[in-house]
């Protein structure tokens, strides 16, 4: 693939070949190894549709929680491993990630070809205003701040002060869709530093300077689940796509408008979590913490 140093944003040049690994017999022979890998991942990853989405509308999916690597977001919306295009016909997902990844040659080209885009205002504006309808921008709302507090068994999302995505949705009239991945936080274990420690200070410095914070995490080995490595633990990660919230188009939404629809989004996410938590591995006593 030729390296294009000028393309880093608005939807890129999505290549079905790069997204379609794992669909089935039509996968090219050169992708058979990746095809096998995604088939194995299907035993762990599941995408659950709760409502239909209209191709005549645009959407912003809020993905929660971030986890360590957001592998549920990538497998469900950055590939066709769980059949997102078949479950939501007419909807084109664009998974947003850190803009820094698009400065890395070849990695950047693959991300663009898979329909993954940088989480930048100009990119999101383009997709939602100049790319027709049926577009769904997937944003991991909690970002690296949420990543630092990720631990197995913890159901916490950083959302109370994250309102920028709501304002963008209002400006474009894009419906908001809450998405929660049960098991995302259990894929890896992390060595967590206390607030005020040198480790957390260093992580904050990196986050401020380069946009993300380095985490000390580990998973299991490739062949044995009781060994140490960087393969995610073989636990189910079930991503539930909730009911869309109808959002009107406002060129200049007020803070009151943003707060109103942000509150509706919080309520919808809470209901989504409470409705499906016992079905996907949690107990009735488990609660969602929104910080």
XYZ file of C-alpha atoms in Angstrom:
291
model
C 0.000 0.000 0.000
C 1.358 3.432 -0.889
C 1.975 5.803 1.986
C -0.233 8.880 1.734
C 1.154 11.598 3.982
C -1.716 13.998 3.412
C -4.714 11.864 4.315
C -5.336 11.589 8.044
C -8.900 12.433 8.540
C -12.301 12.792 7.186
C -13.378 9.223 6.757
C -10.206 8.352 4.850
C -10.463 5.911 1.959
C -12.203 2.988 3.649
C -11.133 -0.339 2.188
C -13.658 -3.210 2.553
C -10.744 -5.657 2.348
C -9.242 -4.229 5.566
C -12.561 -4.274 7.449
C -13.939 -7.557 6.156
C -11.470 -10.030 7.629
C -13.465 -12.703 9.334
C -16.663 -12.565 7.295
C -16.321 -16.008 5.736
C -15.491 -17.844 2.506
C -15.196 -14.638 0.478
C -12.133 -13.558 2.486
C -9.044 -13.548 0.211
C -6.503 -16.326 0.741
C -3.896 -13.823 1.903
C -6.148 -13.043 4.858
C -6.833 -16.615 5.975
C -4.659 -16.301 9.092
C -6.445 -13.108 10.132
C -9.741 -14.762 9.233
C -8.951 -17.593 11.646
C -7.992 -15.106 14.353
C -11.252 -13.196 14.056
C -13.217 -16.440 14.141
C -11.532 -17.243 17.436
C -12.319 -13.746 18.690
C -15.994 -14.291 17.884
C -16.088 -16.779 20.749
C -15.320 -13.841 23.061
C -16.822 -10.766 21.383
C -20.516 -10.203 20.837
C -22.416 -7.219 19.432
C -26.004 -6.848 20.645
C -28.533 -4.750 18.737
C -31.467 -3.401 20.747
C -33.055 -0.985 18.237
C -33.034 -0.296 14.520
C -31.051 2.659 13.206
C -32.324 4.640 10.238
C -29.866 5.089 7.333
C -31.476 8.492 6.738
C -29.937 9.813 9.969
C -26.424 10.355 11.286
C -25.316 9.188 14.720
C -22.750 9.646 17.448
C -22.153 6.438 19.402
C -20.807 6.998 22.911
C -18.727 3.921 23.767
C -18.209 2.964 27.446
C -16.003 2.033 29.219
C -12.583 2.672 27.686
C -10.841 -0.306 29.295
C -7.117 -0.661 28.643
C -7.097 -0.867 24.835
C -10.796 -0.507 23.899
C -10.585 -3.853 22.141
C -14.363 -4.225 22.148
C -14.715 -0.946 20.252
C -12.089 -1.988 17.720
C -13.407 -5.507 17.061
C -17.042 -4.395 16.803
C -16.721 -1.095 14.933
C -13.251 -1.200 13.361
C -13.728 -4.615 11.743
C -16.566 -6.842 10.578
C -15.678 -9.570 13.087
C -19.118 -9.339 14.725
C -21.017 -8.309 11.591
C -21.843 -4.696 12.427
C -22.830 -3.856 8.838
C -25.268 -6.771 8.739
C -26.844 -5.902 12.085
C -27.146 -2.228 11.154
C -27.681 -2.172 7.365
C -27.039 1.188 5.762
C -24.951 2.432 8.700
C -21.229 3.169 8.209
C -19.302 3.190 11.505
C -16.245 5.428 11.919
C -14.356 4.549 15.077
C -12.500 7.536 16.512
C -9.071 7.194 18.088
C -6.151 9.381 19.149
C -4.820 11.634 16.411
C -1.275 10.662 17.409
C -1.692 7.220 15.849
C -2.081 8.887 12.458
C 1.479 10.187 12.659
C 2.792 6.620 12.567
C 3.461 5.433 8.977
C 1.731 2.198 7.901
C -0.204 2.010 11.185
C -1.927 5.169 10.059
C -2.628 3.804 6.598
C -4.251 0.683 8.026
C -6.428 2.723 10.416
C -7.684 4.957 7.619
C -8.369 1.957 5.356
C -10.425 0.342 8.113
C -12.590 3.455 8.417
C -10.989 4.540 11.686
C -10.571 8.292 12.070
C -8.854 10.709 14.468
C -11.026 12.181 17.214
C -10.743 15.733 15.956
C -13.429 18.329 15.549
C -12.788 18.904 11.830
C -12.920 15.172 11.093
C -16.176 14.624 12.968
C -17.720 17.727 11.384
C -16.849 16.409 7.915
C -18.343 12.961 8.505
C -21.570 14.355 9.949
C -22.078 17.196 7.455
C -20.396 16.397 4.124
C -20.534 12.628 3.904
C -24.243 12.079 3.399
C -26.340 10.129 5.925
C -26.066 6.727 7.555
C -22.803 7.663 9.287
C -22.046 6.691 12.871
C -19.044 8.258 14.595
C -17.990 6.029 17.500
C -16.295 7.976 20.317
C -14.802 6.372 23.423
C -15.994 9.175 25.680
C -13.914 8.464 28.792
C -10.581 8.567 26.959
C -7.279 8.067 28.711
C -8.596 9.511 31.983
C -10.908 6.521 32.229
C -8.149 4.145 31.147
C -6.013 5.031 34.185
C -8.746 3.897 36.581
C -9.627 0.710 34.716
C -9.664 -2.448 36.857
C -11.377 -5.849 36.495
C -14.793 -5.823 38.115
C -14.996 -2.030 38.149
C -17.973 -0.416 36.414
C -16.997 3.240 36.257
C -17.279 5.731 33.389
C -15.886 9.259 33.090
C -18.828 11.203 31.723
C -20.264 13.896 34.013
C -18.105 16.683 32.585
C -17.749 15.248 29.070
C -20.251 17.324 27.095
C -18.425 18.219 23.884
C -19.859 15.256 21.970
C -23.381 16.379 22.906
C -22.748 19.869 21.537
C -21.447 18.416 18.260
C -24.519 16.180 18.025
C -26.797 19.203 18.451
C -24.936 21.261 15.862
C -25.351 18.497 13.282
C -28.670 17.026 14.396
C -26.985 13.638 14.896
C -28.802 11.198 17.156
C -26.942 10.076 20.281
C -26.577 6.351 20.936
C -25.227 5.001 24.257
C -23.082 1.872 23.949
C -21.851 -0.209 26.887
C -19.378 -3.092 26.709
C -19.775 -5.592 29.530
C -16.396 -7.225 30.224
C -14.207 -4.548 28.607
C -12.527 -3.758 31.922
C -11.800 -7.442 32.529
C -9.703 -7.999 29.393
C -6.470 -6.886 31.097
C -5.117 -6.251 34.568
C -3.354 -3.016 35.404
C -0.801 -1.912 37.961
C -2.618 1.130 39.305
C -0.778 4.043 40.908
C -2.366 6.052 43.703
C -3.093 9.732 43.205
C -0.068 11.723 44.360
C 2.407 8.909 43.669
C 5.343 9.337 41.287
C 3.817 6.809 38.913
C 0.526 8.703 38.589
C 2.443 11.998 38.280
C 4.404 10.556 35.361
C 1.234 9.268 33.693
C -0.403 12.690 33.987
C 2.658 14.356 32.468
C 2.561 12.011 29.474
C -1.186 12.547 29.113
C -0.757 16.336 29.056
C 2.193 16.301 26.648
C 1.312 13.642 24.079
C -2.399 12.988 24.571
C -2.346 9.578 26.243
C -1.036 8.090 29.468
C 1.149 4.960 29.497
C -0.369 2.129 31.538
C 1.429 -0.844 33.061
C -0.890 -3.677 32.141
C -0.743 -7.385 31.397
C -2.896 -10.209 30.150
C -2.258 -13.886 29.505
C 0.106 -15.768 27.226
C -0.763 -16.802 23.682
C -0.947 -20.538 24.427
C -1.805 -20.733 28.146
C -4.327 -18.569 29.970
C -2.534 -19.015 33.314
C 0.699 -17.533 31.945
C 1.747 -13.880 31.733
C 1.589 -11.998 28.440
C -0.211 -9.331 26.425
C -3.045 -11.360 24.944
C -6.388 -10.305 26.484
C -7.890 -12.740 28.960
C -10.426 -15.054 27.274
C -13.488 -13.492 28.856
C -16.698 -12.528 27.047
C -16.963 -8.884 25.987
C -20.546 -8.078 25.080
C -21.175 -4.705 23.470
C -24.783 -3.524 23.715
C -25.909 -0.734 21.377
C -28.716 1.157 23.084
C -31.730 3.142 21.936
C -30.963 6.262 19.879
C -31.833 9.622 21.400
C -33.452 11.960 18.867
C -31.444 15.187 18.701
C -32.635 18.346 16.885
C -30.260 20.421 14.793
C -29.170 23.692 16.410
C -26.428 25.774 14.853
C -25.759 27.583 18.127
C -26.933 25.394 21.032
C -26.933 27.075 24.418
C -25.353 25.556 27.506
C -28.866 24.809 28.730
C -29.529 22.797 25.551
C -26.281 20.878 25.943
C -27.017 20.137 29.618
C -30.520 18.919 28.757
C -29.402 16.362 26.174
C -26.364 15.390 28.228
C -28.738 14.566 31.087
C -30.904 12.505 28.728
C -27.802 10.635 27.588
C -26.752 9.888 31.200
C -30.210 8.532 31.982
C -30.260 6.394 28.836
C -26.820 4.912 29.559
C -27.827 4.128 33.145
C -30.985 2.359 31.971
C -29.004 0.393 29.394
C -26.557 -0.813 32.046
C -29.283 -1.740 34.541
C -31.349 -3.610 31.956
C -28.575 -5.863 30.647
C -26.100 -6.211 33.534
C -27.441 -9.503 34.907
C -27.750 -10.956 31.405
C -24.071 -10.370 30.668
C -22.160 -11.456 33.733
C -22.936 -8.955 36.511
C -25.082 -9.309 39.581
C -28.166 -7.306 40.481
C -26.147 -5.475 43.139
C -23.546 -4.189 40.661
C -23.956 -0.498 39.956
C -22.654 1.879 37.307
C -20.509 4.680 38.701
C -20.591 7.853 36.621
C -17.827 10.306 37.493
